Amino acid sequence: MGIFWTIQSAAKWEEVKKIGYLIGVHEQIWPEFVEPYLWMMEQMKSKIKNYDQAEYPVWVWTNRPDLRRSGHLNKGERGVLLKIDIDDDRILLSDFQAWHFVLDGVYCNIEAKEENELNLSSKSIKESWKKIFDLNDLANNPDWGECIIQGVAGKILLHEITFAKEFTAR
């Protein structure tokens, strides 16, 4: 059992309390990120037992987010920090910075190789994205820097949310 954190809008939290679960929503995804999200959902299907691929990901963090910082929601928006107690096998962990290779649709060049050393076919680019899940390799890579661990889950049930703190985004 692991402890994870997510930030949701106040309106989403009210919906969760009514329907009894939290899931991601396609309409909340920026259009340029739809393809990376679909790729992540494919990975979730292959790595998370009983994941329903119709469920868009709920993004979680292994460390509690600092609500004094900006960037969690739009400035002035009411939000809720949720603590989630959930089985570790229902979360797919990845590195936040490495995830940006997927978002940008580029080769996951963790090794910092010269571009002419890389196979930049579409297939090899997508295959390289799987490196975002190898947290041990990233943590031990002297060129990578600090790992910021994020995760994705499918449906999170209301009883798995053990703490809620409302706030206004800065």
PDB file of C-alpha atoms in Angstrom:
ATOM      1  CA  MET A   1       0.000   0.000   0.000  1.00  0.00           C
ATOM      2  CA  GLY A   2       1.392   3.361  -0.992  1.00  0.00           C
ATOM      3  CA  ILE A   3       0.585   6.943  -0.202  1.00  0.00           C
ATOM      4  CA  PHE A   4       0.170   9.264  -3.167  1.00  0.00           C
ATOM      5  CA  TRP A   5      -1.042  12.823  -3.668  1.00  0.00           C
ATOM      6  CA  THR A   6      -3.079  14.526  -6.375  1.00  0.00           C
ATOM      7  CA  ILE A   7      -4.444  18.007  -6.898  1.00  0.00           C
ATOM      8  CA  GLN A   8      -7.905  18.387  -8.355  1.00  0.00           C
ATOM      9  CA  SER A   9     -10.248  21.316  -8.881  1.00  0.00           C
ATOM     10  CA  ALA A  10     -12.841  21.954  -6.191  1.00  0.00           C
ATOM     11  CA  ALA A  11     -15.573  21.138  -8.733  1.00  0.00           C
ATOM     12  CA  LYS A  12     -13.950  17.776  -9.533  1.00  0.00           C
ATOM     13  CA  TRP A  13     -13.763  16.967  -5.798  1.00  0.00           C
ATOM     14  CA  GLU A  14     -17.501  17.665  -5.423  1.00  0.00           C
ATOM     15  CA  GLU A  15     -18.164  15.318  -8.363  1.00  0.00           C
ATOM     16  CA  VAL A  16     -15.966  12.606  -6.809  1.00  0.00           C
ATOM     17  CA  LYS A  17     -17.915  12.789  -3.544  1.00  0.00           C
ATOM     18  CA  LYS A  18     -21.176  12.347  -5.467  1.00  0.00           C
ATOM     19  CA  ILE A  19     -20.182   9.496  -7.810  1.00  0.00           C
ATOM     20  CA  GLY A  20     -17.777   7.712  -5.445  1.00  0.00           C
ATOM     21  CA  TYR A  21     -14.606   7.640  -7.556  1.00  0.00           C
ATOM     22  CA  LEU A  22     -12.000   9.777  -9.326  1.00  0.00           C
ATOM     23  CA  ILE A  23     -11.030   9.231 -12.963  1.00  0.00           C
ATOM     24  CA  GLY A  24      -9.222  11.328 -15.536  1.00  0.00           C
ATOM     25  CA  VAL A  25     -11.239  13.136 -18.176  1.00  0.00           C
ATOM     26  CA  HIS A  26     -10.408  13.429 -21.877  1.00  0.00           C
ATOM     27  CA  GLU A  27     -11.756  16.991 -22.015  1.00  0.00           C
ATOM     28  CA  GLN A  28      -9.111  18.137 -19.528  1.00  0.00           C
ATOM     29  CA  ILE A  29      -6.240  17.122 -21.822  1.00  0.00           C
ATOM     30  CA  TRP A  30      -4.669  19.816 -23.967  1.00  0.00           C
ATOM     31  CA  PRO A  31      -5.147  18.801 -27.625  1.00  0.00           C
ATOM     32  CA  GLU A  32      -1.391  18.580 -28.270  1.00  0.00           C
ATOM     33  CA  PHE A  33      -1.071  16.030 -25.433  1.00  0.00           C
ATOM     34  CA  VAL A  34      -3.811  13.598 -26.515  1.00  0.00           C
ATOM     35  CA  GLU A  35      -1.381  11.266 -28.321  1.00  0.00           C
ATOM     36  CA  PRO A  36       1.099  11.114 -25.387  1.00  0.00           C
ATOM     37  CA  TYR A  37      -1.804  10.392 -23.021  1.00  0.00           C
ATOM     38  CA  LEU A  38      -3.021   7.575 -25.266  1.00  0.00           C
ATOM     39  CA  TRP A  39       0.522   6.155 -25.283  1.00  0.00           C
ATOM     40  CA  MET A  40       0.596   6.328 -21.463  1.00  0.00           C
ATOM     41  CA  MET A  41      -2.771   4.570 -21.326  1.00  0.00           C
ATOM     42  CA  GLU A  42      -1.331   1.754 -23.487  1.00  0.00           C
ATOM     43  CA  GLN A  43       1.515   1.431 -20.986  1.00  0.00           C
ATOM     44  CA  MET A  44      -0.959   1.384 -18.109  1.00  0.00           C
ATOM     45  CA  LYS A  45      -2.891  -1.425 -19.806  1.00  0.00           C
ATOM     46  CA  SER A  46       0.262  -3.525 -20.123  1.00  0.00           C
ATOM     47  CA  LYS A  47       1.643  -2.762 -16.633  1.00  0.00           C
ATOM     48  CA  ILE A  48      -1.364  -2.302 -14.304  1.00  0.00           C
ATOM     49  CA  LYS A  49      -3.493  -5.336 -13.553  1.00  0.00           C
ATOM     50  CA  ASN A  50      -7.229  -4.776 -14.151  1.00  0.00           C
ATOM     51  CA  TYR A  51      -6.728  -1.309 -15.637  1.00  0.00           C
ATOM     52  CA  ASP A  52      -9.672  -0.331 -17.834  1.00  0.00           C
ATOM     53  CA  GLN A  53      -8.205   1.438 -20.873  1.00  0.00           C
ATOM     54  CA  ALA A  54     -11.357   3.543 -21.164  1.00  0.00           C
ATOM     55  CA  GLU A  55     -10.211   5.384 -18.013  1.00  0.00           C
ATOM     56  CA  TYR A  56      -7.988   8.376 -18.608  1.00  0.00           C
ATOM     57  CA  PRO A  57      -5.094   8.665 -16.159  1.00  0.00           C
ATOM     58  CA  VAL A  58      -5.269  10.364 -12.801  1.00  0.00           C
ATOM     59  CA  TRP A  59      -1.863  11.931 -12.150  1.00  0.00           C
ATOM     60  CA  VAL A  60      -0.386  11.443  -8.696  1.00  0.00           C
ATOM     61  CA  TRP A  61       2.831  12.324  -6.888  1.00  0.00           C
ATOM     62  CA  THR A  62       4.874  10.332  -4.399  1.00  0.00           C
ATOM     63  CA  ASN A  63       5.712  13.503  -2.457  1.00  0.00           C
ATOM     64  CA  ARG A  64       3.134  15.897  -1.067  1.00  0.00           C
ATOM     65  CA  PRO A  65       2.950  18.972  -3.326  1.00  0.00           C
ATOM     66  CA  ASP A  66       3.803  22.323  -1.745  1.00  0.00           C
ATOM     67  CA  LEU A  67       0.616  24.378  -1.995  1.00  0.00           C
ATOM     68  CA  ARG A  68       2.596  27.577  -1.360  1.00  0.00           C
ATOM     69  CA  ARG A  69       4.065  27.248  -4.865  1.00  0.00           C
ATOM     70  CA  SER A  70       2.314  28.296  -8.055  1.00  0.00           C
ATOM     71  CA  GLY A  71       1.549  26.136 -11.079  1.00  0.00           C
ATOM     72  CA  HIS A  72      -0.793  23.549  -9.560  1.00  0.00           C
ATOM     73  CA  LEU A  73      -3.933  25.148 -11.004  1.00  0.00           C
ATOM     74  CA  ASN A  74      -4.752  28.485 -12.592  1.00  0.00           C
ATOM     75  CA  LYS A  75      -4.085  31.416 -10.270  1.00  0.00           C
ATOM     76  CA  GLY A  76      -7.080  32.061  -8.023  1.00  0.00           C
ATOM     77  CA  GLU A  77      -8.729  28.703  -8.809  1.00  0.00           C
ATOM     78  CA  ARG A  78     -10.095  26.709  -5.894  1.00  0.00           C
ATOM     79  CA  GLY A  79      -8.541  23.293  -5.619  1.00  0.00           C
ATOM     80  CA  VAL A  80      -8.192  20.308  -3.340  1.00  0.00           C
ATOM     81  CA  LEU A  81      -5.087  18.378  -2.354  1.00  0.00           C
ATOM     82  CA  LEU A  82      -6.021  14.714  -1.965  1.00  0.00           C
ATOM     83  CA  LYS A  83      -4.069  12.018  -0.134  1.00  0.00           C
ATOM     84  CA  ILE A  84      -4.607   8.588  -1.645  1.00  0.00           C
ATOM     85  CA  ASP A  85      -3.867   5.261   0.038  1.00  0.00           C
ATOM     86  CA  ILE A  86      -3.813   2.738  -2.786  1.00  0.00           C
ATOM     87  CA  ASP A  87      -2.108  -0.539  -3.659  1.00  0.00           C
ATOM     88  CA  ASP A  88       1.245   0.151  -5.315  1.00  0.00           C
ATOM     89  CA  ASP A  89       0.396  -2.247  -8.146  1.00  0.00           C
ATOM     90  CA  ARG A  90      -2.414   0.106  -9.261  1.00  0.00           C
ATOM     91  CA  ILE A  91       0.035   2.945  -9.916  1.00  0.00           C
ATOM     92  CA  LEU A  92       2.482   3.224 -12.813  1.00  0.00           C
ATOM     93  CA  LEU A  93       5.448   5.371 -11.754  1.00  0.00           C
ATOM     94  CA  SER A  94       7.599   7.466 -14.079  1.00  0.00           C
ATOM     95  CA  ASP A  95       9.993  10.384 -13.980  1.00  0.00           C
ATOM     96  CA  PHE A  96       8.353  13.801 -14.404  1.00  0.00           C
ATOM     97  CA  GLN A  97      11.194  15.315 -16.431  1.00  0.00           C
ATOM     98  CA  ALA A  98      11.581  12.244 -18.656  1.00  0.00           C
ATOM     99  CA  TRP A  99       7.818  12.313 -19.360  1.00  0.00           C
ATOM    100  CA  HIS A 100       8.484  15.540 -21.281  1.00  0.00           C
ATOM    101  CA  PHE A 101      10.287  13.544 -23.991  1.00  0.00           C
ATOM    102  CA  VAL A 102       6.962  11.778 -24.573  1.00  0.00           C
ATOM    103  CA  LEU A 103       4.975  15.030 -24.444  1.00  0.00           C
ATOM    104  CA  ASP A 104       7.355  16.573 -26.988  1.00  0.00           C
ATOM    105  CA  GLY A 105       7.297  13.454 -29.200  1.00  0.00           C
ATOM    106  CA  VAL A 106      11.090  13.178 -29.269  1.00  0.00           C
ATOM    107  CA  TYR A 107      13.641  10.459 -28.581  1.00  0.00           C
ATOM    108  CA  CYS A 108      14.160   9.894 -24.842  1.00  0.00           C
ATOM    109  CA  ASN A 109      17.839  10.722 -24.936  1.00  0.00           C
ATOM    110  CA  ILE A 110      18.756   9.995 -21.322  1.00  0.00           C
ATOM    111  CA  GLU A 111      22.245   8.984 -22.422  1.00  0.00           C
ATOM    112  CA  ALA A 112      22.822  12.454 -23.947  1.00  0.00           C
ATOM    113  CA  LYS A 113      24.042  10.909 -27.217  1.00  0.00           C
ATOM    114  CA  GLU A 114      24.658  13.025 -30.298  1.00  0.00           C
ATOM    115  CA  GLU A 115      21.677  13.046 -32.644  1.00  0.00           C
ATOM    116  CA  ASN A 116      23.635  11.269 -35.404  1.00  0.00           C
ATOM    117  CA  GLU A 117      24.206   8.327 -33.003  1.00  0.00           C
ATOM    118  CA  LEU A 118      20.480   7.754 -32.525  1.00  0.00           C
ATOM    119  CA  ASN A 119      17.977   5.758 -34.531  1.00  0.00           C
ATOM    120  CA  LEU A 120      15.239   8.364 -34.912  1.00  0.00           C
ATOM    121  CA  SER A 121      12.630   6.196 -36.616  1.00  0.00           C
ATOM    122  CA  SER A 122       9.124   6.534 -35.237  1.00  0.00           C
ATOM    123  CA  LYS A 123       9.342   3.025 -33.796  1.00  0.00           C
ATOM    124  CA  SER A 124      12.651   3.637 -31.986  1.00  0.00           C
ATOM    125  CA  ILE A 125      11.442   6.976 -30.634  1.00  0.00           C
ATOM    126  CA  LYS A 126       8.368   5.327 -29.094  1.00  0.00           C
ATOM    127  CA  GLU A 127      10.489   2.458 -27.787  1.00  0.00           C
ATOM    128  CA  SER A 128      12.844   4.972 -26.126  1.00  0.00           C
ATOM    129  CA  TRP A 129       9.956   6.443 -24.154  1.00  0.00           C
ATOM    130  CA  LYS A 130       9.814   3.304 -22.001  1.00  0.00           C
ATOM    131  CA  LYS A 131      12.960   4.609 -20.277  1.00  0.00           C
ATOM    132  CA  ILE A 132      10.771   7.021 -18.290  1.00  0.00           C
ATOM    133  CA  PHE A 133       9.695   4.055 -16.125  1.00  0.00           C
ATOM    134  CA  ASP A 134      13.234   2.889 -15.270  1.00  0.00           C
ATOM    135  CA  LEU A 135      13.579   4.970 -12.122  1.00  0.00           C
ATOM    136  CA  ASN A 136      16.641   3.082 -10.846  1.00  0.00           C
ATOM    137  CA  ASP A 137      18.541   3.687 -14.071  1.00  0.00           C
ATOM    138  CA  LEU A 138      17.606   7.363 -14.051  1.00  0.00           C
ATOM    139  CA  ALA A 139      18.534   7.782 -10.376  1.00  0.00           C
ATOM    140  CA  ASN A 140      21.932   6.161 -10.971  1.00  0.00           C
ATOM    141  CA  ASN A 141      22.690   8.120 -14.138  1.00  0.00           C
ATOM    142  CA  PRO A 142      25.196  10.843 -13.191  1.00  0.00           C
ATOM    143  CA  ASP A 143      24.030  13.016 -16.110  1.00  0.00           C
ATOM    144  CA  TRP A 144      20.326  12.858 -15.294  1.00  0.00           C
ATOM    145  CA  GLY A 145      19.936  14.795 -12.055  1.00  0.00           C
ATOM    146  CA  GLU A 146      17.210  14.425  -9.458  1.00  0.00           C
ATOM    147  CA  CYS A 147      14.270  12.154 -10.226  1.00  0.00           C
ATOM    148  CA  ILE A 148      10.889  13.694  -9.588  1.00  0.00           C
ATOM    149  CA  ILE A 149       8.545  10.734  -9.376  1.00  0.00           C
ATOM    150  CA  GLN A 150       5.008  10.958 -10.660  1.00  0.00           C
ATOM    151  CA  GLY A 151       2.457   8.260 -11.245  1.00  0.00           C
ATOM    152  CA  VAL A 152      -0.740   7.482 -13.062  1.00  0.00           C
ATOM    153  CA  ALA A 153      -3.706   5.449 -11.940  1.00  0.00           C
ATOM    154  CA  GLY A 154      -7.023   4.480 -13.403  1.00  0.00           C
ATOM    155  CA  LYS A 155     -10.101   4.759 -11.204  1.00  0.00           C
ATOM    156  CA  ILE A 156      -9.466   5.826  -7.591  1.00  0.00           C
ATOM    157  CA  LEU A 157     -12.304   4.949  -5.239  1.00  0.00           C
ATOM    158  CA  LEU A 158     -13.599   7.479  -2.726  1.00  0.00           C
ATOM    159  CA  HIS A 159     -12.628   5.310   0.258  1.00  0.00           C
ATOM    160  CA  GLU A 160      -9.010   5.344  -1.007  1.00  0.00           C
ATOM    161  CA  ILE A 161      -8.937   9.133  -0.565  1.00  0.00           C
ATOM    162  CA  THR A 162      -8.007   9.562   3.085  1.00  0.00           C
ATOM    163  CA  PHE A 163      -7.396  13.312   3.326  1.00  0.00           C
ATOM    164  CA  ALA A 164      -8.600  16.428   1.514  1.00  0.00           C
ATOM    165  CA  LYS A 165      -7.306  19.973   1.933  1.00  0.00           C
ATOM    166  CA  GLU A 166      -8.942  22.820   0.059  1.00  0.00           C
ATOM    167  CA  PHE A 167      -6.809  25.727  -1.165  1.00  0.00           C
ATOM    168  CA  THR A 168      -6.749  28.607  -3.607  1.00  0.00           C
ATOM    169  CA  ALA A 169      -4.048  28.363  -6.270  1.00  0.00           C
ATOM    170  CA  ARG A 170      -1.309  30.998  -6.329  1.00  0.00           C
TER     171      ARG A 170
END
